Amino acid sequence: TIRTRPASRFQDKYNQPLITVWWWRLQQILASQLPPENIHLNYRCLGFEQNEHCVSIHFDCQEPITADLLIGADGINSVIREVLIGDGKPRYLGSMSWRTVIKCHQELLKAGELGFVKGDQEFMYLLNVGDGYISWLYRRLSPDFTLSQNAAEVKSRVLEHIADWGKPLRDLVEATAAEQILEGPICDRVPLKSWSQGRVTLLGDAAHPMAPALGQGANSTFEDAYELAWCFSQASNIQEALSNYEARRIPRTTIIQNRSALGEMRYYSQEQEADSQKMEEQSQMSSEEYTDWAFNYQPLEFRI
Ligand SMILES: Cc1cc2nc3c(=O)[nH]c(=O)nc-3n(C[C@H](O)[C@H](O)[C@H](O)COP(=O)(O)OP(=O)(O)OC[C@H]3O[C@@H](n4cnc5c(N)ncnc54)[C@H](O)[C@@H]3O)c2cc1C
């Protein structure tokens, strides 16, 4: 099955555009808004310790830094979370992912379209990320999450899996340099009831990593950042700000994490309709109610 959907449907329904942007490019845009001296590269955090006055943050091959506040935004394998919560490795959700962004001339997608190609327990997303770049993301149900030994093996794994797919899709993978294909397991973590202690908190995937099924990981990360800044602007001390931040964010991100985990399995199911119904019953929201709830969110109108 090949399906494309116009991005304009979000504009029509929610008065907001669906923006498809390369993560790397977005990071460049965000970084360009900061004074360069505020960005310190090659600081791999190893851990922290805190007392009532400050937090000391330790890095690989760098001097420790003392700060008033530490926000762990270090992704799904967060070191800060490991020290703070100590809940071990992420949970493997049973499927592997291979993805890339490449510059290529293609006629599969018009500007602003997303492509979805579904096979048997496998699928591919195609995204036009602008300026002649296309992103492909191939996903496959797999009990085994062993990573390939090298880049060539990564590419040949994908080509082997899609050997009976149409030529334009195989050509797209063929045209991709093996080193540019990122292979990884799809994981999440069980939602937390609290993710701050003292003067340390978490944000984004470090706080609430979720299955990518609903495409809400980066969105909820931006919501976290916006609301954390707002909580600090309203609070008279760190504890008050972090406690309000958790109260605003945890109920919402818990729903999104749980719903994303259910949505993940539905991707591969042969009984999508029955599974959709199960998902709606478990989360007590129809798909339409859920998307309205997710996309109509106005952070500053939300009262705790
Ligand atoms: C296959 C796939 C598809 C996805 N599709 C979508 C989508 O369509 N829409 C969407 O909204 N989200 C999507 N997501 C989720 C999205 O990528 C994440 O939710 C988002 O990147 C989270 O941002 P973050 O800043 O919290 O973490 P990350 O983007 O993981 O950034 C963490 C940063 O911390 C750094 N770091 C890690 N460890 C350390 C350390 N010890 N010391 C210092 N720095 C460290 C890393 O280098 C990285 O720069 C997808 C995820 C996957 C896996």
Tab-separated table of C-alpha atoms and ligand atoms in Angstrom:
chain	number	residue	atom	x	y	z
A	1	THR	CA	0.000	0.000	0.000
A	2	ILE	CA	1.337	3.432	-0.837
A	3	ARG	CA	-0.430	6.406	0.694
A	4	THR	CA	0.378	10.087	0.534
A	5	ARG	CA	-1.402	12.750	2.563
A	6	PRO	CA	-1.306	16.496	2.018
A	7	ALA	CA	0.339	18.369	4.889
A	8	SER	CA	-2.279	21.123	4.469
A	9	ARG	CA	-4.832	19.085	6.432
A	10	PHE	CA	-3.244	20.307	9.690
A	11	GLN	CA	-3.483	23.909	8.560
A	12	ASP	CA	-7.144	23.431	7.635
A	13	LYS	CA	-8.091	21.717	10.885
A	14	TYR	CA	-5.815	23.209	13.557
A	15	ASN	CA	-4.781	26.458	11.934
A	16	GLN	CA	-1.174	25.299	12.336
A	17	PRO	CA	1.149	24.017	9.611
A	18	LEU	CA	2.670	20.536	9.695
A	19	ILE	CA	6.374	21.319	9.517
A	20	THR	CA	8.671	18.603	8.257
A	21	VAL	CA	12.207	19.590	9.118
A	22	TRP	CA	15.507	17.785	9.262
A	23	TRP	CA	16.507	17.510	12.947
A	24	TRP	CA	20.063	18.605	12.117
A	25	ARG	CA	18.745	21.723	10.349
A	26	LEU	CA	16.460	22.574	13.245
A	27	GLN	CA	19.392	22.320	15.645
A	28	GLN	CA	21.324	24.754	13.434
A	29	ILE	CA	18.386	27.193	13.507
A	30	LEU	CA	18.094	26.957	17.297
A	31	ALA	CA	21.860	27.271	17.784
A	32	SER	CA	21.936	30.376	15.579
A	33	GLN	CA	19.702	32.132	18.134
A	34	LEU	CA	22.239	31.691	20.955
A	35	PRO	CA	25.509	33.537	21.539
A	36	PRO	CA	28.209	31.063	20.342
A	37	GLU	CA	30.003	31.249	23.715
A	38	ASN	CA	26.933	29.628	25.341
A	39	ILE	CA	27.404	26.387	23.404
A	40	HIS	CA	30.150	24.045	24.637
A	41	LEU	CA	30.750	21.044	22.413
A	42	ASN	CA	32.591	17.844	23.384
A	43	TYR	CA	31.355	17.859	26.972
A	44	ARG	CA	30.209	14.286	27.545
A	45	CYS	CA	28.460	14.242	30.879
A	46	LEU	CA	29.364	11.356	33.183
A	47	GLY	CA	27.183	12.257	36.171
A	48	PHE	CA	26.502	14.840	38.849
A	49	GLU	CA	26.185	15.349	42.562
A	50	GLN	CA	24.188	18.013	44.344
A	51	ASN	CA	23.700	19.593	47.744
A	52	GLU	CA	21.362	22.320	48.950
A	53	HIS	CA	23.581	25.062	47.469
A	54	CYS	CA	24.628	23.808	44.028
A	55	VAL	CA	25.034	20.940	41.587
A	56	SER	CA	28.448	19.727	40.348
A	57	ILE	CA	28.407	18.209	36.888
A	58	HIS	CA	31.171	15.835	35.778
A	59	PHE	CA	32.414	15.420	32.219
A	60	ASP	CA	34.715	13.147	30.286
A	61	CYS	CA	38.133	14.857	29.852
A	62	GLN	CA	36.836	18.241	31.103
A	63	GLU	CA	36.846	20.050	34.421
A	64	PRO	CA	33.635	19.688	36.479
A	65	ILE	CA	31.177	22.588	36.376
A	66	THR	CA	29.201	23.960	39.313
A	67	ALA	CA	25.714	25.316	38.616
A	68	ASP	CA	22.453	26.363	40.286
A	69	LEU	CA	20.346	24.090	38.108
A	70	LEU	CA	20.899	21.037	35.896
A	71	ILE	CA	18.408	20.175	33.130
A	72	GLY	CA	19.117	16.709	31.738
A	73	ALA	CA	18.111	16.868	28.058
A	74	ASP	CA	20.468	14.083	27.031
A	75	GLY	CA	18.058	11.806	25.219
A	76	ILE	CA	16.672	8.308	25.693
A	77	ASN	CA	19.925	6.934	27.179
A	78	SER	CA	20.231	9.888	29.554
A	79	VAL	CA	23.121	9.760	32.005
A	80	ILE	CA	21.373	12.352	34.180
A	81	ARG	CA	18.275	10.152	34.364
A	82	GLU	CA	20.390	7.155	35.304
A	83	VAL	CA	21.834	9.050	38.298
A	84	LEU	CA	18.468	10.612	39.194
A	85	ILE	CA	16.099	7.655	38.653
A	86	GLY	CA	18.350	4.675	37.892
A	87	ASP	CA	15.819	2.767	35.803
A	88	GLY	CA	18.368	1.074	33.541
A	89	LYS	CA	18.110	0.525	29.824
A	90	PRO	CA	15.161	1.591	27.643
A	91	ARG	CA	12.438	-0.945	26.790
A	92	TYR	CA	12.751	-2.541	23.334
A	93	LEU	CA	9.385	-2.363	21.560
A	94	GLY	CA	10.023	-5.151	19.067
A	95	SER	CA	10.966	-3.305	15.903
A	96	MET	CA	14.100	-1.945	14.273
A	97	SER	CA	14.537	1.278	12.358
A	98	TRP	CA	16.829	2.367	9.529
A	99	ARG	CA	16.759	6.024	8.510
A	100	THR	CA	18.601	8.740	6.665
A	101	VAL	CA	18.335	12.083	4.919
A	102	ILE	CA	19.784	12.232	1.411
A	103	LYS	CA	19.972	14.741	-1.377
A	104	CYS	CA	18.363	13.246	-4.425
A	105	HIS	CA	16.138	13.927	-7.351
A	106	GLN	CA	12.955	11.943	-6.832
A	107	GLU	CA	9.479	11.895	-8.263
A	108	LEU	CA	7.808	9.916	-5.501
A	109	LEU	CA	6.648	12.895	-3.451
A	110	LYS	CA	5.411	16.327	-4.340
A	111	ALA	CA	6.469	19.231	-2.130
A	112	GLY	CA	4.784	19.044	1.275
A	113	GLU	CA	3.674	15.410	0.926
A	114	LEU	CA	4.479	12.509	3.216
A	115	GLY	CA	4.614	9.016	1.750
A	116	PHE	CA	3.745	5.864	3.676
A	117	VAL	CA	4.475	2.459	2.181
A	118	LYS	CA	3.163	-0.536	4.079
A	119	GLY	CA	4.329	-4.106	3.620
A	120	ASP	CA	3.920	-7.212	5.764
A	121	GLN	CA	5.152	-6.291	9.269
A	122	GLU	CA	7.273	-3.557	7.738
A	123	PHE	CA	6.774	-0.063	6.397
A	124	MET	CA	8.603	2.935	5.024
A	125	TYR	CA	7.994	6.635	5.540
A	126	LEU	CA	9.197	9.136	2.973
A	127	LEU	CA	9.437	12.799	3.880
A	128	ASN	CA	10.355	15.690	1.681
A	129	VAL	CA	12.476	17.819	4.035
A	130	GLY	CA	13.104	20.576	1.485
A	131	ASP	CA	16.002	21.925	-0.598
A	132	GLY	CA	16.142	18.696	-2.610
A	133	TYR	CA	16.573	16.477	0.469
A	134	ILE	CA	14.409	13.471	1.196
A	135	SER	CA	14.286	11.417	4.356
A	136	TRP	CA	13.436	7.733	4.247
A	137	LEU	CA	12.684	5.707	7.318
A	138	TYR	CA	12.302	1.935	7.046
A	139	ARG	CA	10.852	0.006	9.977
A	140	ARG	CA	10.417	-3.713	10.516
A	141	LEU	CA	9.094	-5.953	13.253
A	142	SER	CA	12.008	-7.978	14.599
A	143	PRO	CA	12.477	-9.984	17.793
A	144	ASP	CA	16.231	-9.561	17.322
A	145	PHE	CA	17.705	-6.119	17.988
A	146	THR	CA	21.355	-6.946	17.347
A	147	LEU	CA	23.043	-4.122	15.446
A	148	SER	CA	24.957	-4.733	12.207
A	149	GLN	CA	28.743	-5.086	12.395
A	150	ASN	CA	29.444	-2.295	9.912
A	151	ALA	CA	27.840	0.231	7.553
A	152	ALA	CA	27.866	-2.101	4.539
A	153	GLU	CA	25.907	-4.689	6.527
A	154	VAL	CA	23.388	-2.032	7.589
A	155	LYS	CA	22.633	-1.156	3.983
A	156	SER	CA	22.511	-4.739	2.758
A	157	ARG	CA	20.064	-5.610	5.563
A	158	VAL	CA	17.622	-2.988	4.305
A	159	LEU	CA	18.075	-3.987	0.658
A	160	GLU	CA	17.527	-7.632	1.539
A	161	HIS	CA	14.314	-6.813	3.401
A	162	ILE	CA	12.888	-4.737	0.540
A	163	ALA	CA	14.152	-6.982	-2.280
A	164	ASP	CA	10.605	-7.515	-3.591
A	165	TRP	CA	9.530	-3.864	-3.279
A	166	GLY	CA	9.071	-1.498	-6.236
A	167	LYS	CA	12.147	-0.240	-8.077
A	168	PRO	CA	11.836	3.473	-7.135
A	169	LEU	CA	12.044	2.581	-3.433
A	170	ARG	CA	14.913	0.146	-3.899
A	171	ASP	CA	16.708	2.782	-5.992
A	172	LEU	CA	16.336	5.262	-3.157
A	173	VAL	CA	18.075	2.916	-0.725
A	174	GLU	CA	20.692	1.972	-3.352
A	175	ALA	CA	21.455	5.683	-3.831
A	176	THR	CA	22.125	6.136	-0.103
A	177	ALA	CA	25.706	5.941	1.149
A	178	ALA	CA	25.873	3.057	3.647
A	179	GLU	CA	27.578	5.279	6.260
A	180	GLN	CA	24.581	7.613	6.220
A	181	ILE	CA	22.028	5.004	7.273
A	182	LEU	CA	21.298	5.093	10.976
A	183	GLU	CA	20.243	1.714	12.374
A	184	GLY	CA	18.630	1.425	15.777
A	185	PRO	CA	16.091	-0.353	17.950
A	186	ILE	CA	12.750	1.353	18.657
A	187	CYS	CA	12.494	1.846	22.407
A	188	ASP	CA	10.623	3.789	25.036
A	189	ARG	CA	10.438	3.839	28.824
A	190	VAL	CA	7.614	3.459	31.282
A	191	PRO	CA	6.207	6.912	32.280
A	192	LEU	CA	7.586	8.389	35.502
A	193	LYS	CA	5.588	9.862	38.383
A	194	SER	CA	8.381	12.338	39.125
A	195	TRP	CA	11.513	13.372	37.228
A	196	SER	CA	13.081	16.115	39.380
A	197	GLN	CA	15.076	16.063	42.605
A	198	GLY	CA	16.503	19.128	44.316
A	199	ARG	CA	18.040	21.276	41.613
A	200	VAL	CA	18.077	18.649	38.852
A	201	THR	CA	15.329	17.898	36.349
A	202	LEU	CA	14.813	16.150	33.011
A	203	LEU	CA	13.421	17.297	29.684
A	204	GLY	CA	12.466	15.685	26.364
A	205	ASP	CA	13.448	12.076	25.689
A	206	ALA	CA	15.447	11.967	28.922
A	207	ALA	CA	12.164	12.491	30.793
A	208	HIS	CA	9.589	10.741	28.593
A	209	PRO	CA	11.033	8.749	25.671
A	210	MET	CA	8.225	7.411	23.537
A	211	ALA	CA	7.664	5.223	20.507
A	212	PRO	CA	7.753	7.405	17.386
A	213	ALA	CA	4.355	6.120	16.167
A	214	LEU	CA	2.524	9.409	16.718
A	215	GLY	CA	5.429	11.716	15.860
A	216	GLN	CA	5.187	13.518	19.202
A	217	GLY	CA	8.685	13.106	20.670
A	218	ALA	CA	10.176	16.375	19.456
A	219	ASN	CA	6.869	18.218	19.817
A	220	SER	CA	6.559	17.325	23.477
A	221	THR	CA	10.228	18.210	23.993
A	222	PHE	CA	9.512	21.727	22.724
A	223	GLU	CA	6.464	21.942	24.978
A	224	ASP	CA	8.658	20.926	27.954
A	225	ALA	CA	11.196	23.650	27.182
A	226	TYR	CA	8.514	26.298	26.765
A	227	GLU	CA	6.699	25.360	29.964
A	228	LEU	CA	9.868	24.954	32.027
A	229	ALA	CA	10.925	28.477	31.037
A	230	TRP	CA	7.451	29.743	31.906
A	231	CYS	CA	7.515	27.990	35.321
A	232	PHE	CA	10.838	29.668	36.123
A	233	SER	CA	9.466	33.050	35.073
A	234	GLN	CA	6.610	32.645	37.602
A	235	ALA	CA	8.379	30.984	40.556
A	236	SER	CA	10.341	32.459	43.422
A	237	ASN	CA	12.679	29.463	43.788
A	238	ILE	CA	13.930	26.343	41.993
A	239	GLN	CA	11.772	23.884	43.947
A	240	GLU	CA	8.579	25.775	43.176
A	241	ALA	CA	9.473	26.022	39.471
A	242	LEU	CA	10.340	22.320	39.153
A	243	SER	CA	7.299	21.199	41.065
A	244	ASN	CA	5.004	23.252	38.769
A	245	TYR	CA	6.890	21.996	35.721
A	246	GLU	CA	6.257	18.372	36.722
A	247	ALA	CA	2.607	19.041	37.546
A	248	ARG	CA	2.066	20.608	34.120
A	249	ARG	CA	4.039	18.125	32.052
A	250	ILE	CA	3.838	14.646	33.571
A	251	PRO	CA	0.073	14.044	33.158
A	252	ARG	CA	0.219	15.124	29.508
A	253	THR	CA	3.393	13.272	28.532
A	254	THR	CA	2.174	10.116	30.304
A	255	ILE	CA	-0.875	10.024	28.024
A	256	ILE	CA	1.285	10.614	24.940
A	257	GLN	CA	3.823	7.934	25.956
A	258	ASN	CA	1.124	5.331	26.611
A	259	ARG	CA	-0.776	6.143	23.455
A	260	SER	CA	2.438	6.071	21.389
A	261	ALA	CA	3.324	2.603	22.718
A	262	LEU	CA	-0.116	1.304	21.718
A	263	GLY	CA	0.118	3.039	18.326
A	264	GLU	CA	3.475	1.379	17.722
A	265	MET	CA	2.092	-2.151	17.720
A	266	ARG	CA	-0.819	-1.117	15.520
A	267	TYR	CA	1.635	-0.301	12.722
A	268	TYR	CA	2.432	-3.964	12.198
A	269	SER	CA	-0.900	-5.474	13.007
A	270	GLN	CA	-2.992	-7.386	10.483
A	271	GLU	CA	-6.108	-6.365	12.391
A	272	GLN	CA	-5.722	-2.633	12.400
A	273	GLU	CA	-9.378	-1.857	12.947
A	274	ALA	CA	-9.720	-4.142	15.976
A	275	ASP	CA	-6.446	-2.775	17.344
A	276	SER	CA	-7.558	0.821	16.844
A	277	GLN	CA	-10.677	0.033	18.836
A	278	LYS	CA	-8.602	-1.584	21.600
A	279	MET	CA	-6.333	1.467	21.656
A	280	GLU	CA	-9.301	3.822	21.905
A	281	GLU	CA	-10.845	1.790	24.725
A	282	GLN	CA	-7.600	1.615	26.694
A	283	SER	CA	-6.834	5.298	26.383
A	284	GLN	CA	-10.520	6.311	26.507
A	285	MET	CA	-10.083	8.628	23.519
A	286	SER	CA	-10.937	8.106	19.866
A	287	SER	CA	-8.176	8.882	17.352
A	288	GLU	CA	-9.854	12.151	16.478
A	289	GLU	CA	-10.285	13.144	20.131
A	290	TYR	CA	-6.642	12.324	20.739
A	291	THR	CA	-5.317	14.410	17.824
A	292	ASP	CA	-7.580	17.318	18.781
A	293	TRP	CA	-6.305	17.075	22.366
A	294	ALA	CA	-2.662	16.863	21.227
A	295	PHE	CA	-2.715	19.597	18.588
A	296	ASN	CA	-5.080	22.106	20.187
A	297	TYR	CA	-2.932	22.330	23.326
A	298	GLN	CA	-2.320	25.872	24.534
A	299	PRO	CA	0.325	25.616	27.284
A	300	LEU	CA	-0.443	28.878	29.018
A	301	GLU	CA	-4.183	28.234	29.113
A	302	PHE	CA	-3.640	24.951	30.948
A	303	ARG	CA	-4.295	25.314	34.694
A	304	ILE	CA	-2.998	22.834	37.265
B	1	LIG	C1	12.924	6.476	14.270
B	1	LIG	C2	12.460	7.709	14.983
B	1	LIG	C3	11.550	8.578	14.365
B	1	LIG	C4	11.091	9.718	15.028
B	1	LIG	N1	10.186	10.541	14.411
B	1	LIG	C5	9.711	11.629	15.060
B	1	LIG	C6	8.761	12.506	14.444
B	1	LIG	O1	8.325	12.289	13.320
B	1	LIG	N2	8.331	13.592	15.141
B	1	LIG	C7	8.769	13.860	16.403
B	1	LIG	O2	8.324	14.856	17.005
B	1	LIG	N3	9.669	13.056	17.012
B	1	LIG	C8	10.147	11.951	16.369
B	1	LIG	N4	11.066	11.135	16.970
B	1	LIG	C9	11.485	11.432	18.339
B	1	LIG	C10	12.484	12.570	18.409
B	1	LIG	O3	13.627	12.281	17.626
B	1	LIG	C11	12.896	12.749	19.874
B	1	LIG	O4	11.757	12.777	20.692
B	1	LIG	C12	13.661	14.044	20.050
B	1	LIG	O5	14.874	13.979	19.314
B	1	LIG	C13	13.957	14.269	21.535
B	1	LIG	O6	14.779	15.388	21.673
B	1	LIG	P1	15.803	15.479	22.884
B	1	LIG	O7	16.504	16.783	22.700
B	1	LIG	O8	15.100	15.214	24.165
B	1	LIG	O9	16.803	14.265	22.693
B	1	LIG	P2	17.857	13.995	21.526
B	1	LIG	O10	17.390	14.546	20.225
B	1	LIG	O11	18.182	12.540	21.618
B	1	LIG	O12	19.119	14.862	21.967
B	1	LIG	C14	19.904	14.498	23.082
B	1	LIG	C15	21.232	15.217	22.969
B	1	LIG	O13	21.996	14.930	24.141
B	1	LIG	C16	23.315	14.586	23.753
B	1	LIG	N5	23.843	13.671	24.774
B	1	LIG	C17	23.506	12.380	24.999
B	1	LIG	N6	24.199	11.877	26.022
B	1	LIG	C18	25.003	12.876	26.466
B	1	LIG	C19	25.975	12.977	27.508
B	1	LIG	N7	26.259	11.952	28.308
B	1	LIG	N8	26.613	14.168	27.689
B	1	LIG	C20	26.340	15.243	26.884
B	1	LIG	N9	25.430	15.192	25.875
B	1	LIG	C21	24.775	14.027	25.670
B	1	LIG	C22	23.173	13.922	22.383
B	1	LIG	O14	24.392	13.999	21.665
B	1	LIG	C23	22.071	14.773	21.761
B	1	LIG	O15	22.601	15.914	21.131
B	1	LIG	C24	11.555	9.993	16.331
B	1	LIG	C25	12.483	9.127	16.956
B	1	LIG	C26	12.925	7.989	16.289
B	1	LIG	C27	13.908	7.062	16.984
